[in-house]
Short mmCIF file of C-alpha atoms and ligand atoms in Angstrom, two decimals:
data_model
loop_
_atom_site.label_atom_id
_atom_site.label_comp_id
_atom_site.label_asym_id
_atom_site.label_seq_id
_atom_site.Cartn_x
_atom_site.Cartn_y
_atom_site.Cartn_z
CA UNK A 1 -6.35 12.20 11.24
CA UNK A 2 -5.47 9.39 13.63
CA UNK A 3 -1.68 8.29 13.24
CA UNK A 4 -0.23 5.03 13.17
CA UNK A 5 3.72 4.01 13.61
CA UNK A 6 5.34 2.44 10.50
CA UNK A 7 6.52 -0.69 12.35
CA UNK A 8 9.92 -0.08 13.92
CA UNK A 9 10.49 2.79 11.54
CA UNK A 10 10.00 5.79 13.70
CA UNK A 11 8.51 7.49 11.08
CA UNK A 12 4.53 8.15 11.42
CA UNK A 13 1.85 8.02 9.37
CA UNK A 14 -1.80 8.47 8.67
CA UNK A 15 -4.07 5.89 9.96
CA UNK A 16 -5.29 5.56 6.43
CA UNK A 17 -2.48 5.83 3.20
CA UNK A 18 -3.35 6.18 -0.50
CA UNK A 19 -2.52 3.31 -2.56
CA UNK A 20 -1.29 5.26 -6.34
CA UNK A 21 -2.02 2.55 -8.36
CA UNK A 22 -5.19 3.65 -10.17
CA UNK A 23 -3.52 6.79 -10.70
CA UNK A 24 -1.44 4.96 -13.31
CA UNK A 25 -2.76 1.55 -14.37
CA UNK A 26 -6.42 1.88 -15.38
CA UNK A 27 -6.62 2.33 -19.52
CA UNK A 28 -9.21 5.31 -18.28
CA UNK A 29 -6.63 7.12 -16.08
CA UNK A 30 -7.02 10.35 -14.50
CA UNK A 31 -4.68 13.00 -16.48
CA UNK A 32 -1.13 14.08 -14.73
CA UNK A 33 -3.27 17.01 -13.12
CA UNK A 34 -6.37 15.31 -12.45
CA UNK A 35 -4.05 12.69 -10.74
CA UNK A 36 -1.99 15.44 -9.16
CA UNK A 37 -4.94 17.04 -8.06
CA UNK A 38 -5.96 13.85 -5.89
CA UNK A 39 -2.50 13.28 -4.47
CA UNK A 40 -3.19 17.41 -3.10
CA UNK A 41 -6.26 16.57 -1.82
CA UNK A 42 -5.45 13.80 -0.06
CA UNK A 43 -2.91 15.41 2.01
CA UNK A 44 -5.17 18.39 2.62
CA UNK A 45 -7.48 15.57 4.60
CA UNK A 46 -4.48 14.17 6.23
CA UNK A 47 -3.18 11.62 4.28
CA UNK A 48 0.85 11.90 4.49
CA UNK A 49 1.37 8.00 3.20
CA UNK A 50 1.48 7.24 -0.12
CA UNK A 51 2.19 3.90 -1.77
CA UNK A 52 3.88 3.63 -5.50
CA UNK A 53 5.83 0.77 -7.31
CA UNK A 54 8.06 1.37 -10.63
CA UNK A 55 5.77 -1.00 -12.22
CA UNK A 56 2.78 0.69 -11.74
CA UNK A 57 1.98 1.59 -15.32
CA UNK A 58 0.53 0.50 -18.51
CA UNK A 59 3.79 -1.32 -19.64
CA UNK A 60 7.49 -1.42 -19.86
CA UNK A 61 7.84 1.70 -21.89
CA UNK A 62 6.64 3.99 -19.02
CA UNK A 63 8.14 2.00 -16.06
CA UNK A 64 8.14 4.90 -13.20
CA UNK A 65 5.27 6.43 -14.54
CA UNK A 66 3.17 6.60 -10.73
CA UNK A 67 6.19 7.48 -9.23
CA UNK A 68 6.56 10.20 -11.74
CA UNK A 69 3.21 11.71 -10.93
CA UNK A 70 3.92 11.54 -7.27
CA UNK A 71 7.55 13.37 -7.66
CA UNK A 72 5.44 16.05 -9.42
CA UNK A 73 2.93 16.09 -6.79
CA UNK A 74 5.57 16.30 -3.71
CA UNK A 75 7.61 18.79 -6.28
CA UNK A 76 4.49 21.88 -6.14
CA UNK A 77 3.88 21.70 -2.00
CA UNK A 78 5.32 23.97 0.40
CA UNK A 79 8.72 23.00 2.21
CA UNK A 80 6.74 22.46 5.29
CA UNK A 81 3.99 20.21 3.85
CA UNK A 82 6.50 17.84 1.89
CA UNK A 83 8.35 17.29 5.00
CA UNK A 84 5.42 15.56 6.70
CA UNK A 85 5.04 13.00 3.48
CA UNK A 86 6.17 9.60 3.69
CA UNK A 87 6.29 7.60 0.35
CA UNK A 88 6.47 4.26 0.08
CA UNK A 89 7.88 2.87 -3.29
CA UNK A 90 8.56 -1.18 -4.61
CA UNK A 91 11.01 -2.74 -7.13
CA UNK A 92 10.93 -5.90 -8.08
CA UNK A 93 8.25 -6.36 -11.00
CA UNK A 94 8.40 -5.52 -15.00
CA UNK A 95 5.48 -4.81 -17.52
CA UNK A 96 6.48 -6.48 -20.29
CA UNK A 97 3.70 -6.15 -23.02
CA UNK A 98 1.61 -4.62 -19.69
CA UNK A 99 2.06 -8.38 -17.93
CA UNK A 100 2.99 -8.05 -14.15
CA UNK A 101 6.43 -10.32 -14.52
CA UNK A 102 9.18 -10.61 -11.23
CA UNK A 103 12.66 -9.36 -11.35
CA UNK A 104 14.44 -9.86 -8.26
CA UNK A 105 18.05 -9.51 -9.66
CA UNK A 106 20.35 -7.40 -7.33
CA UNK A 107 21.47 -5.18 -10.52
CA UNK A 108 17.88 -4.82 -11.46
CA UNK A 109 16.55 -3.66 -7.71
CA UNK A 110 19.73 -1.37 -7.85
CA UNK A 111 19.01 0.03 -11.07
CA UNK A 112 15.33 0.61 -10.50
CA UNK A 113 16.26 2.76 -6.88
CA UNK A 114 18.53 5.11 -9.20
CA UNK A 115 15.37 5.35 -11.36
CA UNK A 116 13.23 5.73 -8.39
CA UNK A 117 15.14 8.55 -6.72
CA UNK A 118 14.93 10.63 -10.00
CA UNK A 119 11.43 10.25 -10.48
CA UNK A 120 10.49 11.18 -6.77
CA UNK A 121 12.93 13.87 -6.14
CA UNK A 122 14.37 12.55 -3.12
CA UNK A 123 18.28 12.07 -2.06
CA UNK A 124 16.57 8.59 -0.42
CA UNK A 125 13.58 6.75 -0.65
CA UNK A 126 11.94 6.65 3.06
CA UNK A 127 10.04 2.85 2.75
CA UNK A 128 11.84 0.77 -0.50
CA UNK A 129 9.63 -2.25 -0.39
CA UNK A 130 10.60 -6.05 -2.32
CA UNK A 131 7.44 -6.03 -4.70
CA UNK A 132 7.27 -9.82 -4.88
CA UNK A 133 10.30 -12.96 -4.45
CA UNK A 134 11.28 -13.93 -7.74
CA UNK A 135 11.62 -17.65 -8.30
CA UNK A 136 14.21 -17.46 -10.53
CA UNK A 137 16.40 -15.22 -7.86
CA UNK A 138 17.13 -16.51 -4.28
CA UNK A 139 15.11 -14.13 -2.38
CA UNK A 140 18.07 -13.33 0.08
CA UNK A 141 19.92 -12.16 -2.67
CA UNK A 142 17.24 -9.58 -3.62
CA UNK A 143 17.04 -8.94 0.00
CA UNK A 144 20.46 -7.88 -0.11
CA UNK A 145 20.18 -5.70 -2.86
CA UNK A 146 17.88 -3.79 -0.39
CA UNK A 147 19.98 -4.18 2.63
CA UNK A 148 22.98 -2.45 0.55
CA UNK A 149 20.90 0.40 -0.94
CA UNK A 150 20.12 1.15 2.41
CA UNK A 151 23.90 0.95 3.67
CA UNK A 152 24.80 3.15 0.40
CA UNK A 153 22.18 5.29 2.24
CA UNK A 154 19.63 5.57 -0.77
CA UNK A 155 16.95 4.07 1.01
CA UNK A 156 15.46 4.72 4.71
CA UNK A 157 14.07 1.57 5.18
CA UNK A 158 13.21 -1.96 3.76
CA UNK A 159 9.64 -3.44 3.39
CA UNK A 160 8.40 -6.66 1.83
CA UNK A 161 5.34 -7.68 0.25
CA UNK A 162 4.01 -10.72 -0.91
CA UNK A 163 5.43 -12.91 1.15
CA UNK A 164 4.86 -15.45 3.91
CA UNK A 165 6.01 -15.91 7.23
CA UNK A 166 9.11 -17.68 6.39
CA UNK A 167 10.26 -15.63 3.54
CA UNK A 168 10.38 -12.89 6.52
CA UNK A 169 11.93 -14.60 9.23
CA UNK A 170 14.95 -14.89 6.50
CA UNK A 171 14.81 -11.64 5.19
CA UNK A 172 15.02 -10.83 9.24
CA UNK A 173 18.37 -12.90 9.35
CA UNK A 174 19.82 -10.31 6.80
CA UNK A 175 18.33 -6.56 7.23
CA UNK A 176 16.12 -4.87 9.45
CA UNK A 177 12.08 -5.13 7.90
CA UNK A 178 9.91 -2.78 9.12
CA UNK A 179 6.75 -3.20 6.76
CA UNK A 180 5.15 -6.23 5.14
CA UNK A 181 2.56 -5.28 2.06
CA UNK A 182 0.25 -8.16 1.06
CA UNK A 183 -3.06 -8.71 0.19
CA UNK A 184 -6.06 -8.52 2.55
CA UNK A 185 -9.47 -7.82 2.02
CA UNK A 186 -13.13 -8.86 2.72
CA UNK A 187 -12.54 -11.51 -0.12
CA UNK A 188 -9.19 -12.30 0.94
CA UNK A 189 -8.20 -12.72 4.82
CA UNK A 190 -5.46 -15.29 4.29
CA UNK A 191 -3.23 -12.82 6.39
CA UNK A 192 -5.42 -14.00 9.24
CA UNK A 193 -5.07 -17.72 8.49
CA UNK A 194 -1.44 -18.25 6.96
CA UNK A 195 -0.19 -15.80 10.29
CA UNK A 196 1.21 -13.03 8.87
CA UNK A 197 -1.14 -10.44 10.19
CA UNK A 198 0.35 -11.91 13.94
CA UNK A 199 3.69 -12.46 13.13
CA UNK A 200 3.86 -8.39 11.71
CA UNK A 201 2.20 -6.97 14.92
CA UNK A 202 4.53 -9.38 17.08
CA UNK A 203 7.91 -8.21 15.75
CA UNK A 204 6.73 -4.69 15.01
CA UNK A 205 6.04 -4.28 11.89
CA UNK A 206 3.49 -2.40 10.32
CA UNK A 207 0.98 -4.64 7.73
CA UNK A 208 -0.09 -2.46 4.58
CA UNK A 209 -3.22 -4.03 3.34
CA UNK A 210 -3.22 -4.00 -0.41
CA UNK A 211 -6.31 -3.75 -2.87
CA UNK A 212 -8.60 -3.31 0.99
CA UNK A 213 -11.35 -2.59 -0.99
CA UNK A 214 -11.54 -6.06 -3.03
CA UNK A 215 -9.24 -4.77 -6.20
CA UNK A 216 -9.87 -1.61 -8.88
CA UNK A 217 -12.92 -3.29 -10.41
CA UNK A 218 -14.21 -5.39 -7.06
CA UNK A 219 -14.24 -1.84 -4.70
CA UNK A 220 -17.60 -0.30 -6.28
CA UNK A 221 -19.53 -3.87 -5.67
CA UNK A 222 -18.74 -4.03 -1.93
CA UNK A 223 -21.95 -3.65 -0.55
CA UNK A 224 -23.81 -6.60 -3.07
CA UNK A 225 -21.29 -8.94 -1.81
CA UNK A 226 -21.90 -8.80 1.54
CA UNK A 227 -25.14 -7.24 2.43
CA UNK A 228 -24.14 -6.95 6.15
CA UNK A 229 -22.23 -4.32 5.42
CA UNK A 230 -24.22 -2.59 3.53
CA UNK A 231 -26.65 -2.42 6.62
CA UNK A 232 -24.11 -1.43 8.98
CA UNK A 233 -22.90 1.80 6.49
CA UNK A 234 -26.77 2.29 6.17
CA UNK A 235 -27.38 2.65 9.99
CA UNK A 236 -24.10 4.94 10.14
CA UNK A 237 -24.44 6.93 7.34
CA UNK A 238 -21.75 6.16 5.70
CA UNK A 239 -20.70 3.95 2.73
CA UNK A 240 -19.45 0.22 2.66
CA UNK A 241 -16.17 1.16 1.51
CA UNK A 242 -15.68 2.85 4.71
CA UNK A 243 -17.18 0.47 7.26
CA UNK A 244 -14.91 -1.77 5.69
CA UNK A 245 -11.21 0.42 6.42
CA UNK A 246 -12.93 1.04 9.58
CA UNK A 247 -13.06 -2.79 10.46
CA UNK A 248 -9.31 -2.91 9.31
CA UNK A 249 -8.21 0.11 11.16
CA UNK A 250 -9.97 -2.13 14.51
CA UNK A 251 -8.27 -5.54 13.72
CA UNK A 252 -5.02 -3.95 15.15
CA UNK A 253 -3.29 -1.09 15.23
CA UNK A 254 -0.03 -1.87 12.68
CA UNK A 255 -2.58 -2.02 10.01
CA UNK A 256 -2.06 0.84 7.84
CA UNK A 257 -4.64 0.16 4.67
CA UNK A 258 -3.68 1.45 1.69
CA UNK A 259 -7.01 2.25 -0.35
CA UNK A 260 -6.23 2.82 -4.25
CA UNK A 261 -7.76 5.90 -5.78
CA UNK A 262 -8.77 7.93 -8.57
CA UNK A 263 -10.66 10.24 -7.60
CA UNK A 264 -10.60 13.45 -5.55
CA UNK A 265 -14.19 11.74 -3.26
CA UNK A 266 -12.42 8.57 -2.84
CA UNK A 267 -9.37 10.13 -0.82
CA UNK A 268 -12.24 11.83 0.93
CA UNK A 269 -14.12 9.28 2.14
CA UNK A 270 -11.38 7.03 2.68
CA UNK A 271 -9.61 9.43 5.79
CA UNK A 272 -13.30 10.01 7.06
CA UNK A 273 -13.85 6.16 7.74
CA UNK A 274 -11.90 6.99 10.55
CA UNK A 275 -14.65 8.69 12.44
CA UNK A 276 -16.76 5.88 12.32
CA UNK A 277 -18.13 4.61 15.95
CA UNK A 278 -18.70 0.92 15.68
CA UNK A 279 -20.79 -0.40 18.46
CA UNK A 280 -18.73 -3.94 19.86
CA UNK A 281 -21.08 -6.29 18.12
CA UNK A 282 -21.01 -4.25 14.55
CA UNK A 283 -17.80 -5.25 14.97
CA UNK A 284 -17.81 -8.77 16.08
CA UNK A 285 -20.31 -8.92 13.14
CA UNK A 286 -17.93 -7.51 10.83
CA UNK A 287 -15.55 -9.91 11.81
CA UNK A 288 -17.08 -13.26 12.05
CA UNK A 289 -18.55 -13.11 8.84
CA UNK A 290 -15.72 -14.01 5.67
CA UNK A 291 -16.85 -14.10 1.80
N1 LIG B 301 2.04 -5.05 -3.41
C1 LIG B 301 1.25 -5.46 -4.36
O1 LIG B 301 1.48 -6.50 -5.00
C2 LIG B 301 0.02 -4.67 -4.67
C3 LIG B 301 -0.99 -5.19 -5.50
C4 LIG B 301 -2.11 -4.42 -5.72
C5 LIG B 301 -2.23 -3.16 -5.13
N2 LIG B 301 -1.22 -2.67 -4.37
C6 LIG B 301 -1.30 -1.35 -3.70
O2 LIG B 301 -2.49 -1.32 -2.93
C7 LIG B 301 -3.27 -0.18 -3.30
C8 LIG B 301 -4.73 -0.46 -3.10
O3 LIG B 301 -5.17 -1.52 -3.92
P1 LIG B 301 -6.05 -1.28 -5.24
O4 LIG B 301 -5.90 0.11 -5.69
O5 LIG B 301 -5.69 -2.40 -6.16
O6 LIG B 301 -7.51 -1.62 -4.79
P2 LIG B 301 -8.51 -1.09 -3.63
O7 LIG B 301 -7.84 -0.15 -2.76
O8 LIG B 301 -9.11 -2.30 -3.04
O9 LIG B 301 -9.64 -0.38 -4.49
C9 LIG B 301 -9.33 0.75 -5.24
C10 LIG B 301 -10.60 1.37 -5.76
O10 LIG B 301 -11.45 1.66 -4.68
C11 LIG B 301 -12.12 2.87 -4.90
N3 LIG B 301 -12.21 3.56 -3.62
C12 LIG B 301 -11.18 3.89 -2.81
N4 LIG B 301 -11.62 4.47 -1.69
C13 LIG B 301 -12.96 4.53 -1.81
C14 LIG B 301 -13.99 5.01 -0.96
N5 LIG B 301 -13.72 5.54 0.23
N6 LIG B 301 -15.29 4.90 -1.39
C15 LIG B 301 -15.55 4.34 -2.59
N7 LIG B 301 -14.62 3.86 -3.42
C16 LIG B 301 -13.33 3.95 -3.04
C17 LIG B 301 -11.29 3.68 -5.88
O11 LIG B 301 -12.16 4.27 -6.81
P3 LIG B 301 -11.75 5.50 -7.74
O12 LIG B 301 -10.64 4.96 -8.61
O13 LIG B 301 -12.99 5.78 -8.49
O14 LIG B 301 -11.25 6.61 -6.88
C18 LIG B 301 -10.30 2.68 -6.44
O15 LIG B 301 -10.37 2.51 -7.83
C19 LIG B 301 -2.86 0.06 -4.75
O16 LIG B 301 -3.26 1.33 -5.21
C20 LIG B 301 -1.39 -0.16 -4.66
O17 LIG B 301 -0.74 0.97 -4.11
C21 LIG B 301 -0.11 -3.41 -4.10
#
């Protein structure tokens, strides 16, 4: 497994992480040890980077429920094994009624890290990332809910996602950031455009690519939306879902995609896109073309 830096962290971490979410939000979820069962297998291919939120769940009544599953997952390895995982965990959304709704409140992030320690297991969380500003909240105030947990020594380090370039030149001005989490895909390369992607690799952080695939539902129709890549997996013999971490995995080397699963093959597949030797103009191919 190739291994990337998390920013400015000094913690390391496979090339490739496993996004938790469909672990937890899907009405058709895996059970605890079907979902367990992935979470193993993806460290047995390497994987050591897992991302989680509170939120991810089917609503308010289970709040934690991922992180849950992972704390039981990280709870049944060896000593030696569990000291090589890095998890990666957010506050900063509620499920009311299963909506995705923003709480930013200091007493709310604080509450949700004593919540969050329980449920993993840890004494402190290694990445505690801002799961989205809350308009409501001024953001450095949520910021600083972070930047204390971290003083208290609850938290290793602070992440942000959802944000722009701005919102992390402030957060900056108040605590050290070493990740930023926000959407980029196939479909969605406004990282490139609104300079996010180049502000992350400038200062040294590492840029977590969420839903890489296109989303839960979007991931199986990959290779009908863009028939190029469907050709390039062909010629490679592999799938489009991988070409497509491979591309990210080239764009630069702080991105650290996240790729949600499910299932056992998905974790699978996703550390083998590694392997994949793109000749220069797959790549350029790859890259010029945008949905
Ligand atoms: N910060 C935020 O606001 C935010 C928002 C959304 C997501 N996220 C994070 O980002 C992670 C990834 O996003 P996502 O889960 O929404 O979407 P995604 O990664 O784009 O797609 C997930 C789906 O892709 C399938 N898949 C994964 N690897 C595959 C492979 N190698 N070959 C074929 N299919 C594959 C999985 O299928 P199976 O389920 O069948 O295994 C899964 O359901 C989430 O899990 C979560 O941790 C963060």
């Amino acid at each position: 497994m190739e291994m990337r830096n998390l920013g400015s962290s000094g913690l390391v971490v496979s090339a490739i992480g496993m996004g938790c979410m469909p672990l937890s939000v899907p009405e058709n979820r895996p059970t605890e040890n079907d979902a367990i069962g992935v979470i193993h297998q993806a460290i047995e291919v390497g994987i050591n980077f897992f991302d989680t939120a509170d939120a991810y769940c089917q609503n308010q009544s289970e709040i934690g429920h991922n992180e849950r599953l992972i704390g039981k997952a990280l709870a049944k390895l060896d000593a030696a094994t569990r000291s090589h995982v890095v998890v990666a965990t957010k506050a900063g959304l509620v499920r009311p009624d299963g909506r995705w709704e923003p709480d930013g409140r200091p007493v709310h992030i604080k509450a949700r890290c004593e919540e969050a320690l329980k449920n993993l297991g840890v004494d402190a969380i290694d990445l505690y990332q801002f799961h989205r500003p809350d308009p409501r909240v001024p953001f450095i105030e949520s910021v600083g809910a972070f930047k204390e947990l971290q003083e208290a020594g609850k938290i290793k380090h602070i992440g942000l996602s959802n944000v722009t370039v701005l919102e992390i030149e402030l957060a900056q001005s108040l605590a050290k950031i070493v990740s930023v989490q926000n959407e980029f895909s196939r479909k969605t390369r406004k990282a490139e455009r609104d300079g996010v992607l180049d502000y992350t690799r400038k200062h040294n952080m590492a840029f977590l690519p969420w839903s890489p695939l296109g989303g839960i539902k979007a991931a199986k129709g990959l290779a009908a939306a863009e028939p190029m890549i469907e050709t390039i997996a062909v010629h490679h013999r592999v799938s489009p879902q991988q070409v497509v971490l491979k591309w990210m995995l080239l764009l630069a080397s702080h991105i650290i995609p996240i790729p949600g699963a499910s299932r056992k093959e998905s974790v699978v597949s996703s550390a083998a896109a590694i392997n994949i030797q793109f000749k220069l103009e797959e790549f350029e191919t790859l890259n010029a073309l945008t949905l």
